[in-house]
Amino acid sequence: GAGVSQTPSNKVTEKGKYVELRCDPISGHTALYWYRQSLGQGPEFLIYFQGTGAADDSGLPNDRFFAVRPEGSVSTLKIQRTERGDSAVYLCASSLSGGGATDNEQFFGPGTRLTVL
Amino acid sequence: GQSLEQPSEVTAVEGAIVQINCTYQTSGFYGLSWYQQHDGGAPTFLSYNGLDGLEETGRFSSFLSRSDSYGYLLLQELQMKDSASYFCAVRVSGGYQKVTFGTGTKLQVIP
């Protein structure tokens, strides 16, 4: 089966524009995570979905960031009024159920490299 | 909040053994994961320790000591393809798999 896919792989935009980043998780995975990774840093948690609902959005830096997962599969991360500081690689990951003692692995997509000029 | 410390860079010789340490400070600790990431690639899961002790998966082993808030990743029989960044990540909830990643250790394997 296919792994986690993300589109686009690269996105260049101008300051102030709106962008959408898409994530297709592994089929059957109910848990979905968004991370942001800057150069030389580890992935930084943004938001976690269990099914269709955002169970934890504590990592979203401000209200310019928003994410949805309307049918419990594909998710879209939306960034309004982009700023140069938003430039990073945005990673999506999924896991089977999201919790419990046996579900310990997250499967990451290749990421979207966002550059805000 | 959580904080994790790992060495920023490690260099080791092909065929040798290398240990990458991770110390953490967190409340509600549940377990410690390790991920590998090649330049330009996605993080890939290596191992998870929920209990104290050693977990072995092929050439890779991971260790956890909850009382010392410490873990390590051990890579044996190093190969050139092991050159990558290695991240420890703390899981803080049994309810769901929220993890906080460290800043990573860049491993360079030399001939």
Coordinates of N, CA and C in Angstrom, one line a residue:
Chain A
G1 N 0.8 -1.2 0.0 CA 0.0 0.0 0.0 C 0.8 1.2 0.0
A2 N 0.3 2.3 -0.4 CA 1.0 3.6 -0.5 C 1.2 4.1 0.9
G3 N 2.3 4.9 1.0 CA 2.6 5.6 2.3 C 1.8 6.9 2.3
V4 N 2.3 7.8 3.2 CA 1.7 9.1 3.4 C 2.2 10.0 2.2
S5 N 1.3 10.7 1.6 CA 1.7 11.6 0.5 C 1.3 13.0 0.8
Q6 N 2.1 13.9 0.3 CA 1.8 15.3 0.6 C 2.0 16.1 -0.7
T7 N 1.1 17.0 -0.9 CA 1.2 17.9 -2.1 C 1.0 19.4 -1.7
P8 N 1.6 20.3 -2.4 CA 2.7 20.1 -3.3 C 4.0 19.7 -2.6
S9 N 5.0 19.3 -3.3 CA 6.3 19.0 -2.7 C 7.0 20.3 -2.3
N10 N 6.8 21.3 -3.2 CA 7.4 22.6 -3.0 C 6.4 23.7 -3.2
K11 N 6.4 24.7 -2.4 CA 5.5 25.8 -2.6 C 6.2 27.1 -2.3
V12 N 6.2 28.0 -3.3 CA 6.8 29.3 -3.2 C 5.7 30.3 -3.3
T13 N 5.6 31.2 -2.3 CA 4.6 32.2 -2.3 C 5.1 33.5 -1.8
E14 N 4.3 34.6 -2.0 CA 4.7 35.9 -1.5 C 4.1 36.2 -0.2
K15 N 4.8 37.0 0.6 CA 4.3 37.4 1.9 C 2.9 38.0 1.7
G16 N 2.1 37.5 2.7 CA 0.7 38.0 2.7 C -0.3 37.1 1.9
K17 N 0.2 36.2 1.2 CA -0.7 35.3 0.4 C -1.2 34.1 1.3
Y18 N -2.2 33.5 0.7 CA -2.8 32.3 1.4 C -2.3 31.0 0.7
V19 N -2.0 30.0 1.6 CA -1.6 28.7 1.0 C -2.3 27.6 1.6
E20 N -2.5 26.5 0.9 CA -3.0 25.3 1.4 C -2.1 24.1 1.1
L21 N -1.9 23.3 2.1 CA -1.0 22.2 2.0 C -1.8 20.9 2.3
R22 N -1.6 19.9 1.4 CA -2.5 18.7 1.5 C -1.7 17.5 2.0
C23 N -2.4 16.7 2.8 CA -1.9 15.4 3.3 C -2.8 14.3 3.0
D24 N -2.3 13.2 2.4 CA -3.1 12.0 2.3 C -2.5 10.9 3.2
P25 N -3.1 10.5 4.2 CA -2.5 9.6 5.2 C -2.6 8.1 4.6
I26 N -2.0 7.2 5.3 CA -2.2 5.8 5.0 C -3.6 5.4 5.2
S27 N -4.1 4.6 4.2 CA -5.5 4.2 4.3 C -5.8 3.4 5.6
G28 N -6.8 3.8 6.3 CA -7.2 3.1 7.6 C -6.6 3.7 8.8
H29 N -5.6 4.7 8.7 CA -5.1 5.3 9.8 C -6.0 6.4 10.3
T30 N -6.4 6.3 11.6 CA -7.4 7.3 12.1 C -6.7 8.6 12.6
A31 N -5.4 8.4 13.0 CA -4.7 9.5 13.6 C -3.9 10.2 12.6
L32 N -3.9 11.6 12.6 CA -3.1 12.4 11.6 C -2.5 13.5 12.4
Y33 N -1.2 13.8 12.1 CA -0.5 14.9 12.8 C 0.2 15.8 11.7
W34 N 0.2 17.0 12.0 CA 1.0 18.0 11.3 C 2.2 18.5 12.1
Y35 N 3.3 18.6 11.5 CA 4.5 19.2 12.1 C 5.1 20.2 11.2
R36 N 5.9 21.0 11.8 CA 6.7 22.0 11.0 C 8.2 21.8 11.4
Q37 N 9.1 21.7 10.4 CA 10.5 21.5 10.6 C 11.3 22.6 10.0
S38 N 12.1 23.3 10.8 CA 13.0 24.3 10.3 C 14.4 23.6 10.2
L39 N 15.3 24.2 9.4 CA 16.6 23.6 9.1 C 17.4 23.4 10.4
G40 N 17.8 22.2 10.6 CA 18.6 21.9 11.8 C 17.8 21.7 13.0
Q41 N 16.5 21.6 12.9 CA 15.7 21.4 14.1 C 14.9 20.1 13.9
G42 N 14.3 19.6 15.0 CA 13.4 18.5 15.0 C 12.0 19.0 14.5
P43 N 11.2 18.0 14.1 CA 9.8 18.4 13.8 C 9.1 19.0 15.0
E44 N 8.3 20.0 14.8 CA 7.6 20.7 15.8 C 6.1 20.5 15.7
F45 N 5.5 19.9 16.7 CA 4.1 19.6 16.6 C 3.2 20.8 16.4
L46 N 2.3 20.6 15.5 CA 1.3 21.7 15.2 C -0.1 21.2 15.7
I47 N -0.6 20.1 15.1 CA -2.0 19.7 15.4 C -2.2 18.2 15.2
Y48 N -3.1 17.7 15.9 CA -3.4 16.2 15.9 C -4.9 16.0 15.6
F49 N -5.2 15.2 14.7 CA -6.6 14.8 14.4 C -6.8 13.3 14.8
Q50 N -7.9 13.1 15.4 CA -8.4 11.7 15.6 C -9.7 11.7 14.8
G51 N -9.7 11.0 13.7 CA -10.9 11.0 12.8 C -11.0 12.4 12.2
T52 N -12.2 12.9 12.3 CA -12.5 14.2 11.7 C -12.2 15.4 12.6
G53 N -12.0 15.1 13.9 CA -11.9 16.2 14.8 C -10.5 16.5 15.2
A54 N -10.2 17.8 15.4 CA -8.9 18.2 15.9 C -8.8 18.0 17.4
A55 N -8.2 16.9 17.8 CA -8.1 16.6 19.2 C -7.2 17.5 20.0
D56 N -6.2 18.0 19.3 CA -5.2 18.8 20.0 C -4.6 19.8 19.0
D57 N -4.9 21.1 19.1 CA -4.3 22.1 18.2 C -3.4 23.0 18.9
S58 N -2.9 22.6 20.0 CA -2.1 23.4 20.9 C -0.8 23.9 20.2
G59 N -0.3 23.3 19.2 CA 0.9 23.6 18.5 C 0.8 24.7 17.4
L60 N -0.4 25.0 17.1 CA -0.6 26.0 16.0 C -0.1 27.3 16.5
P61 N 0.8 28.0 15.8 CA 1.5 29.2 16.4 C 0.6 30.4 16.6
N62 N -0.4 30.5 15.7 CA -1.4 31.7 15.9 C -2.6 31.4 15.0
D63 N -3.5 32.3 15.0 CA -4.8 32.1 14.3 C -4.7 32.2 12.8
R64 N -3.5 32.4 12.3 CA -3.3 32.4 10.8 C -3.3 31.0 10.3
F65 N -3.0 30.0 11.2 CA -2.9 28.6 10.9 C -4.2 27.9 11.2
F66 N -4.7 27.1 10.3 CA -5.9 26.3 10.5 C -5.8 25.0 9.7
A67 N -6.4 23.9 10.2 CA -6.3 22.7 9.5 C -7.7 22.0 9.6
V68 N -8.0 21.2 8.6 CA -9.2 20.5 8.5 C -9.0 19.1 8.1
R69 N -9.9 18.2 8.4 CA -9.9 16.8 8.0 C -11.4 16.4 7.9
P70 N -12.1 16.9 6.9 CA -13.6 16.8 6.9 C -14.1 15.4 6.8
E71 N -13.4 14.5 6.2 CA -14.0 13.1 6.0 C -13.1 12.1 6.8
G72 N -12.2 12.6 7.6 CA -11.4 11.6 8.4 C -10.3 11.0 7.6
S73 N -10.0 11.5 6.4 CA -8.9 10.9 5.7 C -7.9 12.1 5.3
V74 N -8.1 12.7 4.1 CA -7.3 13.7 3.7 C -7.4 14.9 4.6
S75 N -6.2 15.6 4.8 CA -6.2 16.8 5.7 C -5.6 17.9 4.9
T76 N -6.0 19.1 5.2 CA -5.5 20.3 4.6 C -5.0 21.3 5.7
L77 N -3.8 21.7 5.6 CA -3.3 22.8 6.5 C -3.4 24.1 5.7
K78 N -4.0 25.1 6.3 CA -4.2 26.4 5.7 C -3.5 27.4 6.4
I79 N -2.8 28.3 5.7 CA -2.0 29.4 6.3 C -2.5 30.7 5.6
Q80 N -3.0 31.6 6.4 CA -3.4 32.9 5.9 C -2.3 33.9 6.1
R81 N -2.3 34.9 5.2 CA -1.4 36.1 5.4 C 0.0 35.6 5.7
T82 N 0.5 34.8 4.9 CA 1.8 34.2 5.1 C 2.9 35.2 5.4
E83 N 3.8 34.8 6.3 CA 5.0 35.6 6.7 C 6.3 34.9 6.4
R84 N 7.3 35.6 6.2 CA 8.6 35.0 5.9 C 9.0 33.9 7.0
G85 N 8.6 34.2 8.2 CA 8.9 33.2 9.3 C 8.2 31.9 9.2
D86 N 7.2 31.8 8.3 CA 6.5 30.6 8.1 C 7.2 29.6 7.2
S87 N 8.3 30.1 6.6 CA 9.1 29.2 5.7 C 9.7 28.1 6.5
A88 N 9.4 26.9 6.0 CA 9.8 25.7 6.7 C 9.3 24.5 5.9
V89 N 9.7 23.3 6.3 CA 9.1 22.1 5.7 C 8.0 21.6 6.6
Y90 N 6.8 21.5 6.0 CA 5.6 21.0 6.7 C 5.4 19.6 6.5
L91 N 5.5 18.8 7.6 CA 5.4 17.4 7.6 C 4.1 16.9 8.1
C92 N 3.6 15.9 7.5 CA 2.3 15.2 7.9 C 2.7 13.8 8.3
A93 N 2.1 13.3 9.3 CA 2.3 11.9 9.7 C 0.9 11.3 10.1
S94 N 0.9 9.9 9.9 CA -0.3 9.3 10.4 C 0.0 8.0 11.2
S95 N -0.9 7.6 12.0 CA -0.7 6.4 12.8 C -2.0 5.6 12.9
L96 N -1.9 4.4 13.2 CA -3.1 3.5 13.1 C -4.2 4.0 13.9
S97 N -4.0 4.3 15.2 CA -5.1 4.7 16.0 C -4.8 5.9 16.9
G98 N -3.5 6.2 17.0 CA -3.2 7.4 17.7 C -2.8 7.2 19.2
G99 N -3.1 6.1 19.7 CA -2.8 5.9 21.1 C -2.7 4.5 21.6
G100 N -2.5 4.3 22.9 CA -2.4 3.0 23.5 C -1.0 2.5 23.5
A101 N -0.8 1.4 24.1 CA 0.5 0.9 24.3 C 1.1 0.3 23.1
T102 N 0.3 -0.1 22.1 CA 0.8 -0.8 21.0 C 1.0 0.1 19.7
D103 N 0.4 1.3 19.7 CA 0.5 2.1 18.6 C 1.5 3.2 18.8
N104 N 2.8 2.9 18.5 CA 3.9 3.8 18.8 C 4.6 4.4 17.6
E105 N 4.2 4.0 16.4 CA 4.9 4.5 15.3 C 4.1 5.5 14.5
Q106 N 4.7 6.5 14.1 CA 4.1 7.5 13.2 C 4.8 7.3 11.8
F107 N 4.0 7.4 10.8 CA 4.5 7.3 9.4 C 4.5 8.7 8.8
F108 N 5.6 9.1 8.4 CA 5.7 10.5 7.9 C 5.6 10.6 6.3
G109 N 5.1 11.6 5.9 CA 5.1 11.9 4.4 C 6.4 12.7 4.1
P110 N 6.7 12.9 2.8 CA 7.9 13.6 2.4 C 8.0 15.0 2.7
G111 N 6.8 15.6 3.1 CA 6.8 17.0 3.4 C 6.6 18.0 2.3
T112 N 6.1 19.2 2.6 CA 6.0 20.3 1.7 C 7.0 21.4 2.1
R113 N 7.9 21.7 1.2 CA 8.8 22.8 1.5 C 8.1 24.1 1.2
L114 N 7.8 24.9 2.2 CA 7.2 26.2 1.9 C 8.2 27.3 2.0
T115 N 8.2 28.2 1.0 CA 9.1 29.3 1.0 C 8.3 30.6 0.8
V116 N 8.4 31.5 1.8 CA 7.6 32.7 1.7 C 8.6 33.9 1.4
L117 N 8.4 34.5 0.2 CA 9.4 35.5 -0.2 C 9.0 36.9 0.3
Chain B
G1 N 6.2 22.0 30.1 CA 6.6 21.7 28.7 C 7.7 20.6 28.8
Q2 N 8.2 20.3 27.7 CA 9.2 19.2 27.6 C 10.5 19.8 27.0
S3 N 11.7 19.3 27.4 CA 12.9 19.6 26.8 C 13.7 18.3 26.7
L4 N 14.4 18.2 25.6 CA 15.3 17.1 25.3 C 16.6 17.6 24.8
E5 N 17.7 16.8 25.2 CA 19.0 17.2 24.9 C 19.7 16.0 24.2
Q6 N 20.3 16.2 23.1 CA 21.1 15.2 22.4 C 22.3 15.9 21.8
P7 N 23.4 15.2 21.5 CA 24.6 15.8 20.9 C 24.2 16.3 19.5
S8 N 24.7 17.4 19.1 CA 24.4 17.9 17.8 C 25.0 17.1 16.6
E9 N 26.2 16.7 16.8 CA 26.9 15.9 15.8 C 27.7 14.8 16.4
V10 N 27.8 13.7 15.6 CA 28.7 12.6 16.0 C 29.3 12.0 14.7
T11 N 30.6 11.7 14.8 CA 31.3 11.1 13.7 C 31.8 9.7 14.1
A12 N 31.6 8.7 13.2 CA 32.0 7.3 13.6 C 32.5 6.6 12.3
V13 N 33.3 5.6 12.5 CA 33.9 4.9 11.4 C 33.0 3.7 10.9
E14 N 33.0 3.5 9.7 CA 32.2 2.4 9.1 C 32.6 1.1 9.8
G15 N 31.6 0.3 10.2 CA 31.8 -1.0 10.9 C 31.9 -0.9 12.4
A16 N 32.0 0.3 12.9 CA 32.1 0.6 14.3 C 30.7 0.6 15.0
I17 N 30.7 0.9 16.3 CA 29.5 1.0 17.1 C 29.4 2.5 17.5
V18 N 28.2 3.1 17.5 CA 28.1 4.4 18.0 C 26.8 4.5 18.9
Q19 N 26.9 5.3 19.9 CA 25.8 5.5 20.9 C 25.4 7.0 20.8
I20 N 24.1 7.2 20.7 CA 23.6 8.6 20.7 C 22.7 8.7 21.9
N21 N 23.1 9.6 22.8 CA 22.4 9.8 24.1 C 21.3 10.8 24.0
C22 N 20.3 10.7 24.8 CA 19.2 11.6 24.9 C 18.8 11.7 26.4
T23 N 18.8 13.0 26.9 CA 18.2 13.2 28.2 C 17.0 14.1 28.0
Y24 N 16.0 13.9 28.9 CA 14.8 14.7 28.7 C 14.3 15.1 30.1
Q25 N 13.5 16.2 30.0 CA 12.8 16.7 31.2 C 11.3 16.9 30.7
T26 N 10.4 16.2 31.4 CA 9.0 16.4 31.0 C 8.2 15.9 32.2
S27 N 6.9 16.4 32.2 CA 5.9 15.8 33.1 C 5.0 14.9 32.3
G28 N 4.6 13.9 32.9 CA 3.7 12.9 32.3 C 4.4 12.1 31.2
F29 N 5.6 11.7 31.5 CA 6.4 10.9 30.5 C 5.7 9.6 30.3
Y30 N 5.6 9.2 29.0 CA 5.0 7.9 28.7 C 6.0 7.0 28.0
G31 N 6.8 7.5 27.1 CA 7.7 6.6 26.4 C 8.7 7.5 25.5
L32 N 9.7 6.8 25.0 CA 10.7 7.5 24.2 C 10.9 6.8 22.9
S33 N 10.8 7.6 21.8 CA 10.9 7.0 20.4 C 12.2 7.5 19.8
W34 N 12.6 6.8 18.8 CA 13.8 7.3 18.0 C 13.4 7.2 16.5
Y35 N 13.8 8.3 15.8 CA 13.5 8.4 14.4 C 14.8 8.7 13.6
Q36 N 14.9 8.3 12.4 CA 16.0 8.5 11.5 C 15.5 9.4 10.4
Q37 N 16.3 10.4 10.0 CA 15.9 11.2 8.9 C 17.2 11.5 8.0
H38 N 17.1 11.1 6.8 CA 18.2 11.4 5.8 C 17.9 12.8 5.3
D39 N 19.0 13.5 4.8 CA 18.8 14.8 4.3 C 17.8 14.9 3.2
G40 N 16.8 15.8 3.4 CA 15.8 15.9 2.3 C 14.7 14.8 2.4
G41 N 14.8 13.9 3.4 CA 13.8 12.8 3.5 C 12.9 13.0 4.6
A42 N 12.0 12.1 4.7 CA 11.0 12.0 5.8 C 11.6 11.3 7.0
P43 N 11.2 11.7 8.2 CA 11.6 10.9 9.4 C 11.0 9.5 9.3
T44 N 11.8 8.5 9.7 CA 11.3 7.1 9.7 C 11.5 6.5 11.1
F45 N 10.5 5.8 11.6 CA 10.5 5.3 12.9 C 11.6 4.2 13.1
L46 N 12.3 4.2 14.2 CA 13.3 3.2 14.4 C 12.9 2.3 15.6
S47 N 12.5 2.9 16.7 CA 12.2 2.1 17.9 C 11.4 2.9 18.9
Y48 N 10.9 2.2 19.9 CA 10.1 2.8 21.0 C 10.4 2.1 22.3
N49 N 10.6 2.9 23.3 CA 10.8 2.3 24.7 C 9.7 2.8 25.6
G50 N 8.9 1.9 26.1 CA 7.9 2.3 27.0 C 8.3 2.0 28.4
L51 N 9.1 0.9 28.5 CA 9.6 0.4 29.8 C 11.1 0.5 29.9
D52 N 11.6 0.5 31.1 CA 13.1 0.5 31.2 C 13.7 -0.7 30.6
G53 N 14.9 -0.5 30.0 CA 15.6 -1.6 29.5 C 15.9 -1.4 28.0
L54 N 16.4 -2.5 27.4 CA 16.9 -2.5 26.0 C 16.0 -3.1 25.1
E55 N 15.7 -2.4 23.9 CA 15.0 -3.0 22.8 C 15.9 -3.1 21.7
E56 N 15.9 -4.3 21.0 CA 16.8 -4.6 19.9 C 16.0 -4.9 18.7
T57 N 16.5 -4.2 17.6 CA 15.9 -4.4 16.3 C 17.0 -4.4 15.3
G58 N 17.5 -5.6 15.0 CA 18.6 -5.7 14.0 C 19.8 -5.1 14.5
R59 N 20.4 -4.2 13.7 CA 21.6 -3.5 14.1 C 21.4 -2.4 15.1
F60 N 20.1 -2.0 15.3 CA 19.8 -0.9 16.1 C 19.2 -1.4 17.5
S61 N 19.6 -0.7 18.6 CA 19.1 -1.0 19.9 C 18.8 0.3 20.5
S62 N 17.8 0.3 21.4 CA 17.5 1.5 22.1 C 17.3 1.2 23.6
F63 N 17.7 2.1 24.4 CA 17.7 1.9 25.9 C 16.9 3.0 26.6
L64 N 16.2 2.7 27.7 CA 15.6 3.7 28.4 C 15.8 3.5 29.9
S65 N 16.1 4.5 30.7 CA 16.1 4.5 32.1 C 15.1 5.7 32.6
R66 N 14.0 5.3 33.0 CA 13.0 6.3 33.5 C 13.5 7.1 34.7
S67 N 14.2 6.4 35.6 CA 14.7 7.0 36.8 C 15.7 8.1 36.5
D68 N 16.5 7.9 35.5 CA 17.5 8.8 35.1 C 17.1 9.8 34.0
S69 N 15.8 9.7 33.5 CA 15.3 10.5 32.4 C 16.3 10.5 31.3
Y70 N 16.7 9.3 30.9 CA 17.8 9.1 29.9 C 17.5 7.9 29.0
G71 N 17.9 8.1 27.8 CA 17.9 7.0 26.8 C 19.0 7.1 25.8
Y72 N 19.2 6.0 25.1 CA 20.2 6.1 24.0 C 19.8 5.2 22.9
L73 N 20.4 5.5 21.8 CA 20.2 4.7 20.6 C 21.6 4.1 20.2
L74 N 21.7 2.8 20.0 CA 23.0 2.2 19.7 C 22.9 1.6 18.3
L75 N 23.9 2.0 17.5 CA 23.9 1.5 16.2 C 25.2 0.7 16.0
Q76 N 25.0 -0.5 15.6 CA 26.2 -1.4 15.4 C 26.5 -1.7 14.0
E77 N 27.7 -2.1 13.7 CA 28.2 -2.4 12.4 C 27.8 -1.3 11.4
L78 N 28.2 -0.1 11.7 CA 27.8 1.1 11.0 C 28.1 0.9 9.5
Q79 N 27.1 1.4 8.7 CA 27.3 1.4 7.3 C 27.2 2.9 6.8
M80 N 27.7 3.1 5.7 CA 27.7 4.5 5.1 C 26.3 5.1 5.1
K81 N 25.3 4.2 4.8 CA 23.9 4.6 4.6 C 23.3 5.0 6.0
D82 N 24.0 4.8 7.1 CA 23.5 5.2 8.4 C 23.7 6.7 8.6
S83 N 24.5 7.3 7.7 CA 24.7 8.8 7.9 C 23.4 9.5 7.7
A84 N 22.9 10.1 8.7 CA 21.6 10.7 8.8 C 21.5 11.5 10.1
S85 N 20.3 12.1 10.3 CA 20.0 12.7 11.6 C 19.1 11.8 12.4
Y86 N 19.4 11.7 13.7 CA 18.6 10.8 14.5 C 18.0 11.7 15.6
F87 N 16.7 11.5 15.8 CA 15.9 12.3 16.7 C 15.3 11.4 17.8
C88 N 15.5 11.8 19.1 CA 14.7 11.2 20.1 C 13.4 12.0 20.3
A89 N 12.4 11.4 20.7 CA 11.1 12.0 20.8 C 10.4 11.5 22.0
V90 N 9.9 12.4 22.9 CA 9.2 12.0 24.1 C 7.7 11.9 23.8
R91 N 7.1 10.8 24.2 CA 5.6 10.7 24.2 C 5.1 11.0 25.6
V92 N 4.2 11.9 25.7 CA 3.7 12.3 27.1 C 2.3 11.8 27.4
S93 N 1.7 11.1 26.5 CA 0.3 10.7 26.9 C 0.1 9.2 26.4
G94 N -0.6 8.5 27.2 CA -1.1 7.2 26.8 C -2.3 7.3 26.0
G95 N -3.0 8.4 26.1 CA -4.2 8.6 25.4 C -4.1 8.7 23.9
Y96 N -3.1 9.5 23.5 CA -2.8 9.6 22.1 C -1.3 9.9 22.0
Q97 N -0.8 9.7 20.7 CA 0.6 9.6 20.5 C 1.2 11.0 20.2
K98 N 1.0 12.0 21.1 CA 1.7 13.3 20.9 C 3.1 13.1 21.3
V99 N 4.0 13.5 20.4 CA 5.4 13.4 20.7 C 6.1 14.7 20.5
T100 N 7.1 15.0 21.3 CA 7.9 16.2 21.2 C 9.3 15.7 20.8
F101 N 9.8 16.2 19.7 CA 11.1 15.8 19.2 C 12.2 16.7 19.7
G102 N 13.4 16.0 19.9 CA 14.6 16.7 20.2 C 15.1 17.4 18.9
T103 N 16.3 18.1 19.1 CA 16.9 18.9 17.9 C 17.7 18.0 17.0
G104 N 17.9 16.7 17.4 CA 18.5 15.8 16.5 C 20.0 15.7 16.6
T105 N 20.6 14.6 16.3 CA 22.0 14.3 16.2 C 22.4 13.9 14.8
K106 N 23.3 14.7 14.2 CA 23.7 14.4 12.8 C 24.9 13.4 12.9
L107 N 24.6 12.2 12.4 CA 25.7 11.2 12.4 C 26.3 11.2 11.0
Q108 N 27.7 11.3 11.1 CA 28.4 11.1 9.9 C 29.3 9.8 10.0
V109 N 29.1 8.9 9.1 CA 29.9 7.7 9.0 C 31.0 7.8 8.0
I110 N 32.2 7.6 8.4 CA 33.3 7.8 7.5 C 34.0 6.5 7.2
P111 N 34.6 6.4 6.1 CA 35.2 5.1 5.7 C 36.4 4.7 6.6

